[in-house]
Amino acid sequence: MNKQYFDSEKTMKLSRFIGNTPMIKISDKIYAKAEVFNPTGSIKDRPASYIINDAENKGLISKGDTIIEATSGNMGISFAWLAAERGYKCKIVMPSNMSDERKQMLRLYGAELIEVDAGDFDGAIELRNKLAEENGWFNCNQFENPINIQSHKEGTAKEIINFCENSSTLDKHVYVEALISGTGTGGTIMGCKETLSKRYPICKMIAVEPEESPVMSGGEPGLHGIQGIGDGSKFLVDLTKIEEVVTIKTEDAKDRARKLARETGIFVGISAGANILASERWVEKNKPNGIVVTFLCDRGERYFSCL
């Protein structure tokens, strides 16, 4: 167990409980990893903790230091929480069109929020880099940091394999035929690619992006409402390792998220709605023999003002 999980009084910290999230059956062919069970309610607790743990282990940060990140919300919330847990100051640079609930959560954890123009992720990243360099703050750099990929390679993907091979609810011969995931930084899909492909060589990687901002599909970045994905660039995504890109309209993603809540009691965010809808469309089109795995990326409470 890493030393970061304990404070000076040997009290176990909340960050001990990241990961080992359950897999939820959506249909006979679709299973979703419920990342809502992470401490702040999103999948971003995984890479954020890996990045902070790595920086601590290398002596790059210590209690009282300042960390800074550019984010559409969830990664910033994870960093703000970890900063509060471990005694860091936290600065978050965010486009102004992100949900009010996300901004409130960041401030509640004690982070200072710096807003840039709506949809301007490039501007947020540029400002983050400038402020980090000028002030000597630790730049978490989620969009380029290979530790982001590592967190999913070593954690998320191995948990998926463990479920498939040890679950009493699945046939022992089941395999993952496709992993379908919205991409923000691209860390999730690229990390899972490395591990899942070794165990399931035929597993296809399907990226999901907003129809209004189809960057990976060869289009131009644009404003959309599927917060957490489609941030205007490919970032960590290597398109040579992606078999297909699926686009989802913002309103369709919102409708699917609402339907999940009303019909199944699963209250999740807009990107999770996009993931489920993309998975359903892919299954209908391809009729897979194996199962499709996707993600319930975060809780729905941070989207009341949007849904």
XYZ file of C-alpha atoms in Angstrom:
307
model
C 0.000 0.000 0.000
C 1.427 3.391 -1.022
C 2.422 5.743 1.784
C 0.224 8.479 0.299
C -2.855 6.671 1.593
C -2.024 7.594 5.197
C -1.541 10.877 7.027
C 0.908 11.508 9.874
C -1.483 9.895 12.354
C -1.738 6.725 10.255
C -5.354 7.410 9.389
C -6.465 5.857 6.125
C -7.240 8.431 3.447
C -10.154 8.439 1.031
C -7.800 8.077 -1.937
C -7.193 4.482 -0.795
C -10.578 3.653 -2.302
C -10.056 4.636 -5.934
C -10.814 1.914 -8.456
C -12.261 -1.605 -8.218
C -15.515 -0.137 -9.498
C -18.356 -2.520 -10.430
C -19.467 -3.494 -13.912
C -23.158 -2.815 -14.539
C -25.159 -4.834 -17.076
C -26.914 -2.458 -19.463
C -28.073 -5.166 -21.888
C -27.100 -8.713 -22.877
C -24.172 -7.331 -24.863
C -23.266 -4.095 -23.046
C -21.547 -3.760 -19.693
C -20.588 -0.385 -18.235
C -17.859 0.203 -15.679
C -19.470 2.335 -12.971
C -16.794 4.958 -12.295
C -19.366 6.869 -10.258
C -18.156 4.787 -7.283
C -14.797 6.569 -7.164
C -14.422 9.063 -4.275
C -15.335 12.224 -6.225
C -17.732 10.336 -8.481
C -15.735 10.196 -11.699
C -13.188 8.146 -13.620
C -10.700 11.016 -13.371
C -9.810 10.073 -9.793
C -7.670 7.325 -11.330
C -5.253 9.397 -13.464
C -5.275 12.339 -11.042
C -4.112 10.115 -8.175
C -1.464 8.452 -10.346
C -0.095 11.848 -11.407
C 0.003 13.194 -7.840
C 1.459 9.968 -6.411
C 4.155 9.974 -9.097
C 5.037 13.610 -8.398
C 5.230 12.935 -4.658
C 7.374 9.840 -5.114
C 9.794 11.823 -7.298
C 9.949 14.695 -4.813
C 8.427 17.170 -7.280
C 5.790 18.425 -4.823
C 5.414 18.585 -1.067
C 2.813 19.845 1.382
C 2.059 23.540 0.880
C 3.017 23.574 -2.813
C 0.635 24.653 -5.576
C -0.624 22.413 -8.378
C -2.330 23.726 -11.514
C -4.383 22.117 -14.280
C -6.533 23.038 -17.277
C -9.752 21.040 -17.354
C -13.341 20.786 -18.476
C -14.218 19.801 -14.933
C -13.833 16.238 -13.677
C -10.033 16.052 -13.676
C -9.960 19.439 -11.982
C -12.364 18.202 -9.311
C -10.145 15.172 -8.716
C -7.025 17.325 -8.386
C -8.830 19.795 -6.103
C -9.945 16.924 -3.849
C -6.466 15.392 -3.712
C -4.985 18.814 -2.961
C -7.404 19.203 -0.047
C -6.589 15.704 1.200
C -2.824 16.183 1.062
C -2.286 19.831 1.869
C -1.604 21.431 -1.525
C -2.966 24.627 -3.024
C -4.839 24.098 -6.293
C -5.443 26.376 -9.279
C -7.858 25.281 -12.011
C -8.138 26.886 -15.474
C -11.469 26.137 -17.144
C -13.565 27.341 -20.106
C -16.472 29.417 -18.833
C -19.197 27.251 -20.407
C -18.704 24.305 -18.058
C -21.544 23.492 -15.659
C -22.141 25.617 -12.570
C -22.158 22.470 -10.433
C -18.611 21.605 -11.510
C -17.437 25.100 -10.648
C -19.144 24.912 -7.253
C -17.487 21.579 -6.479
C -14.055 22.961 -7.358
C -14.529 25.931 -5.048
C -15.932 23.741 -2.278
C -12.694 21.711 -2.304
C -10.802 24.980 -1.935
C -9.463 25.366 -5.485
C -9.073 28.756 -7.126
C -10.990 28.795 -10.419
C -9.597 30.784 -13.366
C -12.019 30.979 -16.309
C -11.254 31.536 -19.988
C -13.601 32.012 -22.953
C -16.260 29.390 -23.656
C -14.847 26.316 -25.395
C -11.301 27.704 -25.402
C -9.363 24.648 -24.217
C -6.273 25.713 -26.124
C -6.390 29.032 -24.264
C -6.866 27.224 -20.940
C -3.850 25.026 -21.583
C -1.730 27.984 -22.699
C -2.651 29.970 -19.591
C -1.977 26.973 -17.342
C 1.497 26.568 -18.834
C 2.233 30.286 -18.477
C 1.118 30.461 -14.837
C 2.957 27.258 -13.901
C 6.212 28.508 -15.395
C 5.973 32.034 -13.965
C 5.070 30.912 -10.454
C 6.936 27.629 -10.128
C 3.681 25.682 -9.688
C 3.474 21.960 -10.477
C 1.878 21.488 -13.911
C -0.219 18.299 -13.803
C -0.373 18.376 -17.634
C -3.091 15.743 -18.055
C -3.297 16.182 -21.838
C 0.310 15.091 -22.428
C 1.250 13.166 -19.289
C 1.895 9.441 -20.004
C 1.022 8.688 -16.365
C -2.581 9.345 -17.435
C -2.392 6.356 -19.792
C -0.555 4.267 -17.209
C -3.374 4.626 -14.680
C -5.811 2.891 -17.031
C -3.287 0.369 -18.334
C -2.490 -0.842 -14.820
C -5.875 -0.294 -13.195
C -9.005 0.101 -15.298
C -8.199 -2.470 -17.990
C -7.030 -5.122 -15.535
C -10.252 -4.694 -13.564
C -12.267 -5.260 -16.761
C -10.369 -8.476 -17.498
C -10.802 -9.644 -13.902
C -14.561 -9.116 -14.161
C -14.827 -11.005 -17.438
C -12.814 -13.956 -16.169
C -14.148 -14.222 -12.628
C -17.741 -13.003 -12.672
C -20.344 -15.610 -11.762
C -22.850 -13.812 -13.999
C -20.871 -14.300 -17.226
C -20.106 -17.350 -19.297
C -16.512 -18.441 -18.685
C -15.755 -18.110 -22.397
C -16.877 -14.483 -22.645
C -14.506 -11.967 -24.205
C -14.439 -8.224 -24.837
C -15.123 -7.585 -28.501
C -15.127 -3.805 -28.277
C -14.337 -1.057 -25.802
C -16.323 2.098 -26.510
C -15.270 5.301 -24.788
C -15.629 9.028 -25.136
C -12.283 10.776 -25.288
C -11.205 13.883 -23.416
C -7.493 13.460 -22.906
C -7.612 10.007 -24.510
C -5.933 8.428 -21.493
C -8.721 5.915 -20.823
C -8.965 4.412 -24.291
C -5.208 4.356 -24.913
C -4.401 2.779 -21.550
C -7.125 0.163 -21.929
C -5.922 -0.542 -25.474
C -2.479 -1.631 -24.287
C -3.771 -4.135 -21.737
C -7.008 -5.388 -23.299
C -5.450 -6.073 -26.696
C -2.969 -8.485 -25.121
C -5.758 -10.500 -23.504
C -8.361 -10.089 -26.267
C -6.491 -9.589 -29.576
C -9.686 -9.013 -31.563
C -10.924 -6.294 -29.191
C -11.767 -3.144 -31.129
C -11.240 0.335 -29.731
C -14.125 2.666 -30.569
C -13.732 6.354 -29.718
C -16.751 8.575 -29.099
C -16.751 12.311 -29.805
C -19.407 15.046 -30.098
C -20.958 15.433 -33.541
C -20.598 19.189 -33.091
C -16.824 18.873 -32.599
C -15.673 15.939 -34.781
C -11.913 16.469 -34.491
C -10.915 12.795 -34.612
C -13.261 12.289 -37.554
C -11.359 14.924 -39.523
C -13.612 17.883 -38.776
C -13.139 21.145 -36.930
C -13.513 21.738 -33.179
C -16.756 23.375 -32.140
C -18.932 24.198 -29.143
C -20.929 21.278 -27.760
C -22.520 20.181 -24.508
C -20.978 16.760 -23.837
C -18.680 18.025 -21.121
C -15.543 15.967 -20.539
C -15.018 14.778 -24.114
C -14.300 16.501 -27.411
C -12.004 19.119 -25.886
C -10.792 20.334 -29.272
C -7.783 18.090 -29.919
C -6.738 14.426 -30.084
C -4.241 14.922 -27.206
C -3.054 11.432 -26.129
C -5.079 9.535 -28.734
C -3.118 7.582 -31.358
C -5.650 7.177 -34.165
C -3.657 4.313 -35.673
C -4.758 2.261 -32.649
C -8.428 3.214 -32.952
C -10.638 1.074 -35.208
C -13.573 3.467 -35.406
C -14.779 6.884 -34.290
C -18.463 7.367 -33.476
C -20.063 10.812 -33.228
C -22.997 11.584 -30.940
C -25.122 14.740 -30.871
C -25.254 16.629 -27.590
C -29.034 16.472 -27.319
C -29.065 12.736 -28.048
C -26.505 12.186 -25.279
C -28.587 14.243 -22.840
C -31.749 12.333 -23.776
C -30.010 8.995 -23.208
C -28.714 10.152 -19.823
C -32.227 11.203 -18.784
C -33.636 7.889 -19.969
C -31.040 5.946 -17.981
C -32.126 7.755 -14.825
C -35.851 7.347 -15.407
C -35.860 3.764 -16.636
C -32.983 2.131 -14.752
C -32.223 4.421 -11.796
C -28.720 5.053 -13.134
C -28.152 8.816 -12.785
C -25.008 9.737 -14.673
C -23.546 12.568 -16.714
C -23.896 13.523 -20.350
C -20.724 11.795 -21.560
C -21.961 8.551 -19.997
C -25.178 9.000 -21.964
C -23.070 9.377 -25.099
C -21.112 6.225 -24.249
C -24.237 4.130 -23.726
C -25.911 5.438 -26.881
C -22.791 4.856 -28.986
C -22.521 1.330 -27.581
C -26.153 0.547 -28.359
C -25.805 1.809 -31.922
C -22.572 -0.140 -32.408
C -24.117 -3.374 -31.109
C -27.179 -2.942 -33.309
C -24.975 -2.404 -36.362
C -22.279 -5.045 -35.731
C -24.113 -7.839 -33.860
C -21.041 -8.832 -31.783
C -20.519 -12.313 -30.400
C -18.571 -11.004 -27.418
C -19.496 -8.188 -25.060
C -19.020 -4.452 -25.368
C -17.537 -2.531 -22.442
C -18.098 1.170 -21.878
C -18.005 3.639 -18.969
C -20.394 5.452 -16.679
C -17.875 8.273 -16.368
C -19.386 10.401 -13.627
C -22.422 11.138 -11.475
C -25.323 13.140 -12.788
C -25.597 15.655 -9.939
C -22.991 17.925 -11.520
C -25.254 18.461 -14.561
C -28.561 19.632 -13.096
C -28.149 23.024 -14.763
C -27.538 21.297 -18.117
C -30.042 18.440 -17.998
